[in-house]
């Protein structure tokens, strides 16, 4: 009995499909479809900024955001994906426009599912128009029990130079010192060793620049990156 070799059979099938596709007329897109594709292209970036509600770097010396002469585009409407973390406290946080300094254009940062740090509420970042142009005001996780966020003058440079003595044990982490604004002046709060909380990472105290002054964000315990939620491209 004659049998076809598997490789020849697959090759023949691919050839038939290829010839069939070449002989089948394709519907050309309408002018309206071409216009839609050209006006609003969507490009998924292989890399880019992480949503600031998920993770962000903290500068020891906060500075005003870079002046951008272009106005940010309108917000992109987003629908939260069905895939989400199982934690009951999970929140959907919408995306925002970020400035790509290399390409000199705005890049959309997709929204994220976030498990908020304990006793923290998000103060989202936003674009502020000033006399020089547009500046980004960084968002942050604020103390949920703090109703008012008082503005302060620009804080002095940090005096912290690391721990002055060894850790008392292996279950301790160093909390850097920071400036605290009290009674119309800055006072220095020295650094200290604190017991590590299992399954948490320490977010150090820091200041955030705003057009009206600086906001103090005290240190807190957050979840590790892999347990904070779910980010999207």
Short mmCIF file of C-alpha atoms in Angstrom, two decimals:
data_model
loop_
_atom_site.label_atom_id
_atom_site.label_comp_id
_atom_site.label_asym_id
_atom_site.label_seq_id
_atom_site.Cartn_x
_atom_site.Cartn_y
_atom_site.Cartn_z
CA UNK A 1 0.00 0.00 0.00
CA UNK A 2 1.34 3.45 -0.93
CA UNK A 3 1.55 6.06 1.82
CA UNK A 4 2.42 9.76 1.65
CA UNK A 5 5.42 10.95 3.60
CA UNK A 6 4.21 13.29 6.42
CA UNK A 7 6.55 16.11 5.38
CA UNK A 8 5.37 15.97 1.75
CA UNK A 9 1.75 15.94 2.90
CA UNK A 10 2.19 19.06 5.05
CA UNK A 11 4.08 20.82 2.26
CA UNK A 12 1.31 20.04 -0.21
CA UNK A 13 -1.38 21.33 2.13
CA UNK A 14 0.48 24.59 2.72
CA UNK A 15 0.91 25.03 -1.04
CA UNK A 16 -2.82 24.59 -1.66
CA UNK A 17 -3.71 27.09 1.08
CA UNK A 18 -1.22 29.61 -0.28
CA UNK A 19 -2.59 29.35 -3.83
CA UNK A 20 -6.14 29.61 -2.55
CA UNK A 21 -5.35 32.80 -0.64
CA UNK A 22 -3.72 34.34 -3.70
CA UNK A 23 -6.73 33.55 -5.83
CA UNK A 24 -9.30 34.89 -3.35
CA UNK A 25 -10.12 38.60 -3.80
CA UNK A 26 -9.68 40.64 -0.61
CA UNK A 27 -12.07 43.41 0.36
CA UNK A 28 -10.22 46.71 0.29
CA UNK A 29 -10.75 48.97 3.33
CA UNK A 30 -13.12 51.87 2.90
CA UNK A 31 -11.79 55.46 3.00
CA UNK A 32 -13.39 55.84 6.44
CA UNK A 33 -11.53 52.78 7.75
CA UNK A 34 -8.22 53.99 6.32
CA UNK A 35 -8.75 57.40 7.91
CA UNK A 36 -9.52 55.81 11.29
CA UNK A 37 -6.39 53.65 11.19
CA UNK A 38 -4.14 56.54 10.22
CA UNK A 39 -5.59 59.06 12.69
CA UNK A 40 -5.60 56.91 15.81
CA UNK A 41 -2.90 54.24 15.66
CA UNK A 42 -2.37 52.13 18.77
CA UNK A 43 1.17 50.99 19.43
CA UNK A 44 1.90 48.62 22.32
CA UNK A 45 5.29 49.52 23.77
CA UNK A 46 7.64 46.70 24.82
CA UNK A 47 8.82 48.83 27.72
CA UNK A 48 7.93 52.09 29.40
CA UNK A 49 7.19 53.80 32.71
CA UNK A 50 5.48 51.90 35.51
CA UNK A 51 2.27 53.38 36.86
CA UNK A 52 3.29 55.55 39.80
CA UNK A 53 0.56 54.03 41.98
CA UNK A 54 2.27 50.67 41.51
CA UNK A 55 5.89 51.69 42.09
CA UNK A 56 7.98 54.84 41.89
CA UNK A 57 11.44 56.09 42.72
CA UNK A 58 11.84 58.63 45.50
CA UNK A 59 14.28 61.53 45.29
CA UNK A 60 15.88 62.67 48.48
CA UNK A 61 15.64 66.23 47.13
CA UNK A 62 12.23 66.81 45.51
CA UNK A 63 12.21 69.16 42.53
CA UNK A 64 9.52 70.64 40.27
CA UNK A 65 8.55 68.52 37.29
CA UNK A 66 10.10 69.20 33.89
CA UNK A 67 8.38 71.96 31.95
CA UNK A 68 6.52 70.57 28.92
CA UNK A 69 5.41 73.08 26.30
CA UNK A 70 2.83 70.72 24.77
CA UNK A 71 -0.59 70.32 26.32
CA UNK A 72 -1.36 66.74 27.40
CA UNK A 73 -3.92 64.93 25.20
CA UNK A 74 -7.39 64.14 26.55
CA UNK A 75 -7.60 61.22 28.93
CA UNK A 76 -8.05 57.80 27.36
CA UNK A 77 -11.26 56.06 28.53
CA UNK A 78 -10.41 52.67 30.01
CA UNK A 79 -12.53 49.73 31.06
CA UNK A 80 -11.03 47.63 33.88
CA UNK A 81 -10.02 44.18 32.56
CA UNK A 82 -11.80 41.10 33.85
CA UNK A 83 -8.50 39.61 35.01
CA UNK A 84 -7.74 41.02 38.45
CA UNK A 85 -6.04 40.05 41.73
CA UNK A 86 -8.09 38.04 44.23
CA UNK A 87 -7.56 40.42 47.16
CA UNK A 88 -10.82 42.03 48.27
CA UNK A 89 -9.16 45.41 48.76
CA UNK A 90 -7.97 45.56 45.14
CA UNK A 91 -8.63 48.91 43.45
CA UNK A 92 -8.67 49.82 39.76
CA UNK A 93 -6.55 52.96 39.22
CA UNK A 94 -6.93 54.69 35.83
CA UNK A 95 -3.99 55.48 33.59
CA UNK A 96 -2.49 58.86 32.71
CA UNK A 97 -0.26 60.58 30.17
CA UNK A 98 3.49 60.51 30.83
CA UNK A 99 6.15 62.52 28.99
CA UNK A 100 8.71 60.53 26.99
CA UNK A 101 11.83 62.73 27.09
CA UNK A 102 13.62 60.63 24.48
CA UNK A 103 10.87 60.76 21.85
CA UNK A 104 9.63 64.19 22.96
CA UNK A 105 6.03 63.08 23.02
CA UNK A 106 3.34 61.92 25.44
CA UNK A 107 3.01 58.21 26.24
CA UNK A 108 -0.09 56.66 27.78
CA UNK A 109 0.53 54.70 30.98
CA UNK A 110 -2.20 52.08 31.29
CA UNK A 111 -4.24 51.74 34.44
CA UNK A 112 -3.42 49.10 37.05
CA UNK A 113 -5.07 46.91 39.62
CA UNK A 114 -3.52 47.79 42.95
CA UNK A 115 -3.76 46.35 46.44
CA UNK A 116 -3.32 49.56 48.46
CA UNK A 117 -0.89 49.70 51.37
CA UNK A 118 -2.59 49.32 54.73
CA UNK A 119 -4.26 52.52 55.99
CA UNK A 120 -3.24 54.41 52.83
CA UNK A 121 -5.25 56.25 50.18
CA UNK A 122 -4.00 57.33 46.77
CA UNK A 123 -3.60 60.99 45.89
CA UNK A 124 -3.32 60.66 42.09
CA UNK A 125 -0.82 62.66 40.07
CA UNK A 126 -1.94 65.28 37.58
CA UNK A 127 -0.71 67.78 34.98
CA UNK A 128 -0.63 71.41 36.17
CA UNK A 129 -0.49 74.32 33.75
CA UNK A 130 1.87 77.08 34.88
CA UNK A 131 3.19 80.26 33.29
CA UNK A 132 6.15 78.32 31.90
CA UNK A 133 4.20 75.35 30.56
CA UNK A 134 2.86 72.05 31.86
CA UNK A 135 4.37 70.27 34.85
CA UNK A 136 3.58 66.83 36.26
CA UNK A 137 2.67 66.72 39.96
CA UNK A 138 3.59 63.29 41.33
CA UNK A 139 0.92 61.19 42.99
CA UNK A 140 1.51 59.37 46.29
CA UNK A 141 -0.05 57.13 48.92
CA UNK A 142 -1.22 59.34 51.76
CA UNK A 143 -2.20 58.47 55.31
CA UNK A 144 -5.88 57.53 55.10
CA UNK A 145 -6.53 59.13 58.49
CA UNK A 146 -4.97 62.46 57.51
CA UNK A 147 -7.76 64.75 56.30
CA UNK A 148 -5.63 67.77 55.42
CA UNK A 149 -2.30 67.85 53.60
CA UNK A 150 -0.50 71.04 54.69
CA UNK A 151 1.97 72.61 52.24
CA UNK A 152 5.46 73.42 53.46
CA UNK A 153 8.40 75.41 52.11
CA UNK A 154 11.15 73.56 50.28
CA UNK A 155 12.77 71.16 52.77
CA UNK A 156 16.53 71.41 53.45
CA UNK A 157 18.93 68.80 52.12
CA UNK A 158 18.91 65.58 54.11
CA UNK A 159 21.37 65.13 56.96
CA UNK A 160 21.08 61.37 56.97
CA UNK A 161 24.30 59.49 56.26
CA UNK A 162 23.13 56.01 57.12
CA UNK A 163 23.01 54.17 60.43
CA UNK A 164 25.53 55.19 63.04
CA UNK A 165 25.50 51.79 64.71
CA UNK A 166 24.96 48.18 63.59
CA UNK A 167 21.49 46.66 63.41
CA UNK A 168 20.34 45.18 66.72
CA UNK A 169 19.41 41.92 64.92
CA UNK A 170 18.79 40.45 61.48
CA UNK A 171 15.10 41.32 61.64
CA UNK A 172 15.64 45.07 61.65
CA UNK A 173 15.68 47.66 58.85
CA UNK A 174 17.05 51.18 58.95
CA UNK A 175 14.57 54.05 58.66
CA UNK A 176 16.37 57.16 57.35
CA UNK A 177 16.09 60.47 59.13
CA UNK A 178 13.91 63.22 57.67
CA UNK A 179 12.96 66.86 58.06
CA UNK A 180 9.59 67.55 59.72
CA UNK A 181 7.87 70.95 59.42
CA UNK A 182 6.54 72.02 62.82
CA UNK A 183 5.76 75.41 64.35
CA UNK A 184 6.71 77.23 61.12
CA UNK A 185 10.16 75.66 60.94
CA UNK A 186 11.90 72.43 59.94
CA UNK A 187 13.16 70.12 62.67
CA UNK A 188 15.32 67.05 62.09
CA UNK A 189 14.00 63.60 62.97
CA UNK A 190 17.00 61.22 63.26
CA UNK A 191 17.03 57.81 61.63
CA UNK A 192 16.44 54.65 63.63
CA UNK A 193 16.24 50.87 63.40
CA UNK A 194 12.78 49.32 63.09
CA UNK A 195 11.59 45.73 63.22
CA UNK A 196 10.88 44.23 59.80
CA UNK A 197 7.29 43.33 59.00
CA UNK A 198 6.95 39.96 57.31
CA UNK A 199 5.82 40.22 53.70
CA UNK A 200 6.28 44.00 53.57
CA UNK A 201 8.85 46.50 52.28
CA UNK A 202 9.58 49.87 53.83
CA UNK A 203 8.80 53.03 51.83
CA UNK A 204 10.91 55.85 53.30
CA UNK A 205 9.50 59.27 54.21
CA UNK A 206 9.78 61.86 51.45
CA UNK A 207 8.45 65.16 50.13
CA UNK A 208 6.45 65.76 46.95
CA UNK A 209 6.58 69.01 44.99
CA UNK A 210 3.33 70.80 44.09
CA UNK A 211 2.69 74.27 42.59
CA UNK A 212 1.58 75.42 46.07
CA UNK A 213 4.53 74.06 48.01
CA UNK A 214 5.77 70.69 49.23
CA UNK A 215 3.82 67.84 50.81
CA UNK A 216 5.32 65.48 53.38
CA UNK A 217 4.63 61.76 52.96
CA UNK A 218 5.62 59.83 56.05
CA UNK A 219 7.14 56.36 55.72
CA UNK A 220 4.95 53.26 55.57
CA UNK A 221 5.01 49.53 54.88
CA UNK A 222 3.97 48.38 51.42
CA UNK A 223 3.60 45.03 49.69
CA UNK A 224 6.46 43.58 47.63
CA UNK A 225 6.24 44.35 43.92
CA UNK A 226 4.96 40.88 43.02
CA UNK A 227 2.06 41.23 45.49
CA UNK A 228 0.96 44.81 44.77
CA UNK A 229 -1.52 43.97 42.04
CA UNK A 230 -1.52 43.67 38.27
CA UNK A 231 -0.03 46.05 35.68
CA UNK A 232 -0.85 46.14 31.97
CA UNK A 233 1.02 47.11 28.79
#
